[in-house]
Short mmCIF file of C-alpha atoms and ligand atoms in Angstrom, two decimals:
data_model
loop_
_atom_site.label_atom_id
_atom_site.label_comp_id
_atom_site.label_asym_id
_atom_site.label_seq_id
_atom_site.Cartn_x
_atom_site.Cartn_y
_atom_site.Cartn_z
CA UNK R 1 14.49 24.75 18.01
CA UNK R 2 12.57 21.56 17.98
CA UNK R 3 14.88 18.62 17.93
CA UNK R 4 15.17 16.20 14.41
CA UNK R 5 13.03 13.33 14.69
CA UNK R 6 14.12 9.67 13.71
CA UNK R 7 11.33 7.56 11.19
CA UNK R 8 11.78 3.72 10.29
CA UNK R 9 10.29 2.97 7.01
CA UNK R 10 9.74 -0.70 6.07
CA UNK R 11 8.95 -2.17 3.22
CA UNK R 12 10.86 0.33 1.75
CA UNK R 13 11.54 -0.16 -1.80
CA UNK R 14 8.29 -0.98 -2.58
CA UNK R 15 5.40 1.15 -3.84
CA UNK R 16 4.84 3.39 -1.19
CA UNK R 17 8.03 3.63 0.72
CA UNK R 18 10.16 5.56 -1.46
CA UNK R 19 7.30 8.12 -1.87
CA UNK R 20 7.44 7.79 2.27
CA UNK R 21 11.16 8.37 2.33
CA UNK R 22 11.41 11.31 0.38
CA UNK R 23 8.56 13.13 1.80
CA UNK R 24 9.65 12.54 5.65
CA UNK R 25 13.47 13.85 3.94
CA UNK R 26 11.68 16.81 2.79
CA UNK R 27 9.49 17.57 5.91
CA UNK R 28 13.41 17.50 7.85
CA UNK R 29 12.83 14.23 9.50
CA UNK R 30 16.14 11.77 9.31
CA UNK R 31 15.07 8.94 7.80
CA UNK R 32 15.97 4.77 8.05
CA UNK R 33 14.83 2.52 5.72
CA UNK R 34 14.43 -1.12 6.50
CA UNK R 35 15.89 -3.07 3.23
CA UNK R 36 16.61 -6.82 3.50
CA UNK R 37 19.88 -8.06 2.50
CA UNK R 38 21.24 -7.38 -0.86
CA UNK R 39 18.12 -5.86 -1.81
CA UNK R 40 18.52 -5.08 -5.12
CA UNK R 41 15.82 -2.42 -5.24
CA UNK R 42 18.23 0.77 -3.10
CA UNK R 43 18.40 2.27 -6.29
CA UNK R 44 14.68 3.29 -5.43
CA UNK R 45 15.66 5.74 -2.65
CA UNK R 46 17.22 9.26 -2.64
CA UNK R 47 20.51 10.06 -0.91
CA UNK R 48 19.88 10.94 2.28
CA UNK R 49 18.26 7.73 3.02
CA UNK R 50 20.21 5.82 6.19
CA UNK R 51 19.65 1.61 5.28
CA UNK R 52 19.27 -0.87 8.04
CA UNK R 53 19.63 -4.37 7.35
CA UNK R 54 16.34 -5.93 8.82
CA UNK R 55 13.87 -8.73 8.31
CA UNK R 56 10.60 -8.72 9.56
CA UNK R 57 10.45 -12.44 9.83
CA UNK R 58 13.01 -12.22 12.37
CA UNK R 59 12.39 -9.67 14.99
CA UNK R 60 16.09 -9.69 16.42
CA UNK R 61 17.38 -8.66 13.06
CA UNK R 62 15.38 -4.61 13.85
CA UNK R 63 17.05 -4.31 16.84
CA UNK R 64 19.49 -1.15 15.18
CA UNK R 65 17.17 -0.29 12.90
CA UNK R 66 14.87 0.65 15.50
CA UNK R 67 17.45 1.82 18.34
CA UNK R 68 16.60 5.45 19.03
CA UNK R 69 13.79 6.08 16.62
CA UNK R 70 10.71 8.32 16.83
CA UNK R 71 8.59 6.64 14.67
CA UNK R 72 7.62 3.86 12.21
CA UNK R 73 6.31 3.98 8.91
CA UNK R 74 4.97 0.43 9.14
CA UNK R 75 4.05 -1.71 6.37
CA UNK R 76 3.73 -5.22 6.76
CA UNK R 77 4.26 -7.05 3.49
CA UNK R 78 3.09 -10.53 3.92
CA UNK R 79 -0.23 -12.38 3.33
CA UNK R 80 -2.45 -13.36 6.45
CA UNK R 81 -0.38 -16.86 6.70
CA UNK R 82 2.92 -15.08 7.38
CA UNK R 83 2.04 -12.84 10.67
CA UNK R 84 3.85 -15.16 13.26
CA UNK R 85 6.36 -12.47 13.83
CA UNK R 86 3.56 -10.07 14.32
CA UNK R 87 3.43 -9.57 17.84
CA UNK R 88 6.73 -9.61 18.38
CA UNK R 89 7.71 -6.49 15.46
CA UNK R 90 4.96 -4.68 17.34
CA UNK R 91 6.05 -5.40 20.77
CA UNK R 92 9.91 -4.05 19.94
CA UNK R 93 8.27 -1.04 17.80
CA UNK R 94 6.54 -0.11 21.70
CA UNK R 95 9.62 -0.62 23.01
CA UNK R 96 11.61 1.95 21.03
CA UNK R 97 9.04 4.40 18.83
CA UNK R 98 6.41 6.88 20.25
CA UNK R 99 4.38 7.07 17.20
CA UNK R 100 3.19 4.62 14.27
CA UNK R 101 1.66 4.97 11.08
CA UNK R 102 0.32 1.51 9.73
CA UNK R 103 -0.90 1.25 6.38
CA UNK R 104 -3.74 -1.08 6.70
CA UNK R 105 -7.10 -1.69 4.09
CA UNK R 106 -10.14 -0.32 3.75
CA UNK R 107 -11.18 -4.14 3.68
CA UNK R 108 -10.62 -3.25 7.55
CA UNK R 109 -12.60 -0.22 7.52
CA UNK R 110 -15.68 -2.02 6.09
CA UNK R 111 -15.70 -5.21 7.98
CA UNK R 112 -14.66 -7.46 5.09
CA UNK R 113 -11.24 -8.12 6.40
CA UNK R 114 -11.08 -9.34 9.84
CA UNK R 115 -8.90 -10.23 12.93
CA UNK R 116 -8.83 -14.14 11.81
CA UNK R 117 -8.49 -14.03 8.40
CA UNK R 118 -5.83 -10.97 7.92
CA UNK R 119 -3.28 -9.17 8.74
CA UNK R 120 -4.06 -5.34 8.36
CA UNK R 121 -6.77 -6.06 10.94
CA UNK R 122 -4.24 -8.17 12.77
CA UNK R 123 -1.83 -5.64 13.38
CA UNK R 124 -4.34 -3.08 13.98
CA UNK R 125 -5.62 -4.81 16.88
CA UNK R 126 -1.75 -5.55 18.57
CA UNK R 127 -1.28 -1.46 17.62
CA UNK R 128 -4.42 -0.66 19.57
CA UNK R 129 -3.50 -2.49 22.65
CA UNK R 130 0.27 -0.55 22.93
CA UNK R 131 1.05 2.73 24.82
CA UNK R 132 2.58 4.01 20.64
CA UNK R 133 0.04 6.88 19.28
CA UNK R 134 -0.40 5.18 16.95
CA UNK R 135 -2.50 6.22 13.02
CA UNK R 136 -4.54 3.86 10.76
CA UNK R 137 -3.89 3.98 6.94
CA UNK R 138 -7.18 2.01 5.74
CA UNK R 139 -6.48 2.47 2.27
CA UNK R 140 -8.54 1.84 -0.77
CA UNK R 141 -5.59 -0.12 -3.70
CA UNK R 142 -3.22 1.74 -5.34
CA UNK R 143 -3.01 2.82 -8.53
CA UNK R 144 -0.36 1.31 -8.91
CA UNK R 145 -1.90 -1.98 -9.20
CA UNK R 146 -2.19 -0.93 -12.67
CA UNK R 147 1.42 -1.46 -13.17
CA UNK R 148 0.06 -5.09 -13.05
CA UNK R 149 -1.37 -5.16 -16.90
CA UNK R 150 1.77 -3.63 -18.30
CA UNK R 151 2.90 -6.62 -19.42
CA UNK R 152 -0.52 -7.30 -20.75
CA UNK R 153 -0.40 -4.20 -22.70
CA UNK R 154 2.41 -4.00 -24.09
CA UNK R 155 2.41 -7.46 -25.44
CA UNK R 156 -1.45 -7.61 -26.59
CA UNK R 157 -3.00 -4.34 -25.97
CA UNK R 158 -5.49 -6.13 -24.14
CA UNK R 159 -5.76 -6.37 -20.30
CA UNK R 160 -7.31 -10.17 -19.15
CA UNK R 161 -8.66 -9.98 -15.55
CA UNK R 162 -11.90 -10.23 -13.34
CA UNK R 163 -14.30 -7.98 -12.71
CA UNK R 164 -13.55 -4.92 -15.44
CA UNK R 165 -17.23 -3.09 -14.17
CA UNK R 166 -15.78 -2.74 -10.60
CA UNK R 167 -15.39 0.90 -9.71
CA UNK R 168 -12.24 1.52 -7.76
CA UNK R 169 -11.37 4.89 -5.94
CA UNK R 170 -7.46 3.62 -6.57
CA UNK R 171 -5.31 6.15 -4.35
CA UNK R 172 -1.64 7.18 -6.15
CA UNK R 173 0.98 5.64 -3.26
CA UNK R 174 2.50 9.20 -3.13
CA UNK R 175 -1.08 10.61 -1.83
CA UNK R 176 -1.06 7.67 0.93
CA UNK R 177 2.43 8.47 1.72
CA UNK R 178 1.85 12.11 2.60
CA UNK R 179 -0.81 11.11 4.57
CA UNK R 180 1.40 8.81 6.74
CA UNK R 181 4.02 11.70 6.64
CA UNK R 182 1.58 14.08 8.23
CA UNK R 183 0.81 11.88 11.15
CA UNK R 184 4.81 11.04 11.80
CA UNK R 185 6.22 14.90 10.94
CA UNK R 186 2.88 16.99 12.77
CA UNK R 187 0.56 16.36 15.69
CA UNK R 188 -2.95 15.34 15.98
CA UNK R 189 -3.65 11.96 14.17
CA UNK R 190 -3.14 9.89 16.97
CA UNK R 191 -5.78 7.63 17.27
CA UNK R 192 -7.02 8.44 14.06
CA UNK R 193 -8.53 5.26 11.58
CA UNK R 194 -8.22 7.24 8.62
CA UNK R 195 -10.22 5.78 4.99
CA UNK R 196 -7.15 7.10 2.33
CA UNK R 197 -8.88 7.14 -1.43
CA UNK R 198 -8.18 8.68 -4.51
CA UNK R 199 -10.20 11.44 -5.71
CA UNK R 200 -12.61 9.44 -8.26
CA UNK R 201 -14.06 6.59 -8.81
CA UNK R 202 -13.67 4.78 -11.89
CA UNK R 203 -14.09 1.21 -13.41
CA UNK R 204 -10.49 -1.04 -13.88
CA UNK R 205 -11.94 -1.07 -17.48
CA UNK R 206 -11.86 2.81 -16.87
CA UNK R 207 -8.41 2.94 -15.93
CA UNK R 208 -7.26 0.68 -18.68
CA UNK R 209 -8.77 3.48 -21.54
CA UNK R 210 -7.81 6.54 -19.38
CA UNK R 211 -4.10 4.19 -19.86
CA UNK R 212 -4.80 3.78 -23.44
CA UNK R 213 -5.45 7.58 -24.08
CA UNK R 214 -2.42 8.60 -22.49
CA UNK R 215 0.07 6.51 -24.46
CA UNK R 216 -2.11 7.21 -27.41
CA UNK R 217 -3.47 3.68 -27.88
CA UNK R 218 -6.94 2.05 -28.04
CA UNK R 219 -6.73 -0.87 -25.39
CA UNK R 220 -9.12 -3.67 -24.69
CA UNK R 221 -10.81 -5.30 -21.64
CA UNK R 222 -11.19 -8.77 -21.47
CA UNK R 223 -13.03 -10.35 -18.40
CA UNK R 224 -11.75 -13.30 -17.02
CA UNK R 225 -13.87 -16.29 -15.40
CA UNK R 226 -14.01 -15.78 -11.42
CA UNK R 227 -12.70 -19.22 -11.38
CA UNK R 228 -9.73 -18.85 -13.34
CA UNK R 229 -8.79 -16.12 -11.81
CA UNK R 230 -8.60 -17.79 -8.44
CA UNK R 231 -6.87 -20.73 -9.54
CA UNK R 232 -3.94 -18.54 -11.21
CA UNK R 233 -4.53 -15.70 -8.11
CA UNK R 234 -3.93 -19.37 -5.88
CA UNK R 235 -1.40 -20.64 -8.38
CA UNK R 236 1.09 -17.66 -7.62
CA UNK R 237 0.83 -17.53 -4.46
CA UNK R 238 -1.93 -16.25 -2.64
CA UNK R 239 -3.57 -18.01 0.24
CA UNK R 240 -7.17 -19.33 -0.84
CA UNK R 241 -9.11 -16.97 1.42
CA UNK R 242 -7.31 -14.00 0.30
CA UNK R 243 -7.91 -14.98 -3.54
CA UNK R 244 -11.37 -14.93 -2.70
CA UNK R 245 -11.90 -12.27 -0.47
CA UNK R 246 -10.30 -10.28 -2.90
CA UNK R 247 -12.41 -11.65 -5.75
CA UNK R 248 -15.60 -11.22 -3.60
CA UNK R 249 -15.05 -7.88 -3.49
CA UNK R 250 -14.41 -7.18 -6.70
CA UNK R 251 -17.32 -8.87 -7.59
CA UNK R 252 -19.60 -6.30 -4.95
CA UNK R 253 -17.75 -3.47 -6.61
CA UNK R 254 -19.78 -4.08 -10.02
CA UNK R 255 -22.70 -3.57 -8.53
CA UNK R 256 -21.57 -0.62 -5.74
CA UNK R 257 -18.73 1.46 -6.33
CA UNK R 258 -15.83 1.92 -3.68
CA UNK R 259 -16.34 3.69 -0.73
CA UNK R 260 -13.92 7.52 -1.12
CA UNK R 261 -13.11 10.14 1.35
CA UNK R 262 -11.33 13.35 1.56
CA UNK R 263 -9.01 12.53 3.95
CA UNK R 264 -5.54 13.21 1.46
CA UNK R 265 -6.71 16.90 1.03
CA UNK R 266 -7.91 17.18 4.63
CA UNK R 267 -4.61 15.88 6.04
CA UNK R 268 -2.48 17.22 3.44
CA UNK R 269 -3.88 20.19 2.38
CA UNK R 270 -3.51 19.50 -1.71
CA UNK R 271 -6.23 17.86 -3.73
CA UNK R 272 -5.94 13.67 -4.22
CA UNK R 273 -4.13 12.86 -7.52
CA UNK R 274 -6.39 11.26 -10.28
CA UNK R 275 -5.37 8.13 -11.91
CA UNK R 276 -4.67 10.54 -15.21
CA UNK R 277 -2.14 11.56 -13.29
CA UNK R 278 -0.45 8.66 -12.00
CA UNK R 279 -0.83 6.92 -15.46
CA UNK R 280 0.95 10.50 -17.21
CA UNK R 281 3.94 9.83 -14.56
CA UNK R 282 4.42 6.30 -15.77
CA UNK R 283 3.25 6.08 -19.03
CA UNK R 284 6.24 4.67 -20.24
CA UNK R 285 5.93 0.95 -18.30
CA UNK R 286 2.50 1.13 -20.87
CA UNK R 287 4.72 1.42 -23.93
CA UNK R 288 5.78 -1.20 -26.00
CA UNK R 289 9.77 -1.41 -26.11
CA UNK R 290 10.84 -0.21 -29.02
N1 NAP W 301 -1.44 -2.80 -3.20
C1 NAP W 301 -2.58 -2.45 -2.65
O1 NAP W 301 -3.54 -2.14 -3.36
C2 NAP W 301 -2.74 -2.42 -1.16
C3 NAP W 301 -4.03 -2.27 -0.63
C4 NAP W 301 -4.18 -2.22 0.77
C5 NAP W 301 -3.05 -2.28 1.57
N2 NAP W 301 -1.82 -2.45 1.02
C6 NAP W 301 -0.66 -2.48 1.94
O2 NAP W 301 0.32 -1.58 1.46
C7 NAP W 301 1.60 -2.04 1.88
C8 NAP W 301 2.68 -1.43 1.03
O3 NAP W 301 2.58 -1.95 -0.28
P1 NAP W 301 3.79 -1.80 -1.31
O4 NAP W 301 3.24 -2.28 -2.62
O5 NAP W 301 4.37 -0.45 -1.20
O6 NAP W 301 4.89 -2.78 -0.76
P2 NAP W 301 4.85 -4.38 -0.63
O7 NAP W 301 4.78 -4.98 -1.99
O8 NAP W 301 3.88 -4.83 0.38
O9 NAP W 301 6.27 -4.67 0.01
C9 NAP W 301 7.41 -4.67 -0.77
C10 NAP W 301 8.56 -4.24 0.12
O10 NAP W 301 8.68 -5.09 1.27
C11 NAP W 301 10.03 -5.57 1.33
N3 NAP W 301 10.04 -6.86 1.98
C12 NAP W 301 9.62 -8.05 1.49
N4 NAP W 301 9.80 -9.03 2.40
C13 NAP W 301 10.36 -8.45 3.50
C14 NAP W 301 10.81 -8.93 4.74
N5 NAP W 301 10.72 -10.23 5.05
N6 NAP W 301 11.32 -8.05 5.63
C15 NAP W 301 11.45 -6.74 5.33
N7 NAP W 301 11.05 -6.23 4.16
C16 NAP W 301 10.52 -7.07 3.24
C17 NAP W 301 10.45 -5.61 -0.14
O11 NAP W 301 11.84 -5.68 -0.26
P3 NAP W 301 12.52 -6.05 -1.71
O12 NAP W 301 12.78 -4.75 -2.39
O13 NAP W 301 13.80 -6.75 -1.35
O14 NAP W 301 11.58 -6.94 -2.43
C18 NAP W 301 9.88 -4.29 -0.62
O15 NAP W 301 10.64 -3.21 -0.14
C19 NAP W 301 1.47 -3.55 1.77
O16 NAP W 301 2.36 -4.16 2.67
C20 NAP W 301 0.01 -3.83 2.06
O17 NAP W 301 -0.15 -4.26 3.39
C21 NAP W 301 -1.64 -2.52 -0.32
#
């Protein structure tokens, strides 16, 4: 009998991680999740799931999570300016784990994000220089991104944001979780950079009718100026030179659609899910409350 193994998720009760949680549950692996204190957002896992008090701003603080783990589901949830702690994370994940899964950008895979200006391609490069076996996610967004214009749906039935003719090949977070789960569950993607993508590749003004036909509602596009968007992309938050890489590429996506693979059926075995799907699973956050 082959023993149990141990798997750290971070940024757990996000988008991905709960998707990452109860896959590794399923495939028999025990399962931590890294939550920060009185997260409110637990709810989001299944029983099952062990919790570990942990901030990735403060290295010290993973110490138990990562005592006697296998391997790490590691997603790093900060902008480029917040990757101090960087090194260290990745020096204690060598110290404990024999195998990583980071999910990184296929801004990496395609040159556009790099070592100075980012952190997927940040931690990539401290992963690569470790003993871990360690597996690249370079994935294209998600579609849940779209979750995003909800508010701009259900209030005006219209979505307002740059760049409507860029084709996307959005990937559902469950599909990019299984591929992660693969490389901590099996063998064989060890020093693999893998491009994750959805199946298709389709406009965000695509997206937003494919939304519209599923809740049974026409809904608009509205493009918005590529300097407004920066200043309200810069406004909440984002560092300048992410705001406009970002924007950039949106912009090159107009006139060349996103780059897709085959890498979620290859890995997984089942067929990428389309954004139909995603948008019939959470049609309801498009609804206006009654
Ligand atoms: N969205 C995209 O299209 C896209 C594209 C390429 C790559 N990515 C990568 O995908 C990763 C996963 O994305 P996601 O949307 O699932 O999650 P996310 O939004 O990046 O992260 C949210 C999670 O991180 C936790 N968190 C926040 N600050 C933390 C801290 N200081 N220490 C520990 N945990 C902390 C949050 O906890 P709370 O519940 O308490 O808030 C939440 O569980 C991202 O980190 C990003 O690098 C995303």
């Amino acid at each position: 009998m082959t023993e149990q193994k141990t798997v750290l998720v971070t940024a757990a009760t996000g988008n991905v991680g709960p998707h990452a949680v109860r896959q590794l549950l399923a495939a028999g692996v025990k399962v931590r999740a890294l939550v920060l204190k009185d997260d409110p957002n637990t709810g989001r896992l299944p029983e099952g799931t062990e919790l570990y008090e942990g901030d990735l701003r403060d290295p010290d603080s993973l110490d138990a999570a990562l005592d006697g783990v296998d391997g790490v589901f590691l997603m790093w949830p900060f902008f480029t300016t917040s990757v101090e702690t960087a090194p260290a994370v990745v020096r204690k994940i060598e110290r404990a784990a024999r195998t990583v899964v980071l999910v990184s950008s296929i801004g990496v895979h395609i040159g556009l994000e790099r070592v100075d200006n980012n952190c997927h391609a940040y931690l990539e490069e401290l992963l690569e220089a470790t003993t871990l076996e360690w597996t690249f996610l370079r994935t294209t967004g998600f579609q849940a991104n779209a979750l995003g214009f909800a508010p701009q749906i259900t209030s005006t039935g219209t979505v307002y944001f740059p760049y409507g003719a860029a084709v996307r090949t959005s990937v559902h977070e469950g599909d990019l979780a299984a591929v992660g789960v693969a490389a901590l569950a099996g063998t064989g993607h060890g020093g693999r950079k893998y491009l994750v993508t959805g199946p298709e590749a389709l406009s965000q003004e695509e997206q937003v009718r494919i939304i519209g036909e599923v809740v049974g509602r026409e809904l608009g596009w509205q493009d918005v100026e590529h300097e407004d968007a920066r200043a309200a992309m810069v406004g909440s938050g984002w560092p300048p030179s992410y705001a406009d890489g970002a924007l950039d590429y949106f912009a090159m996506l107009t006139k060349e659609p996103e780059l897709g693979s085959t890498v979620v059926e290859d890995v997984t075995g089942r067929p990428a899910r389309t954004f139909r799907d995603w948008a019939h699973e959470h049609a309801a956050a498009f609804r206006p409350q009654a």
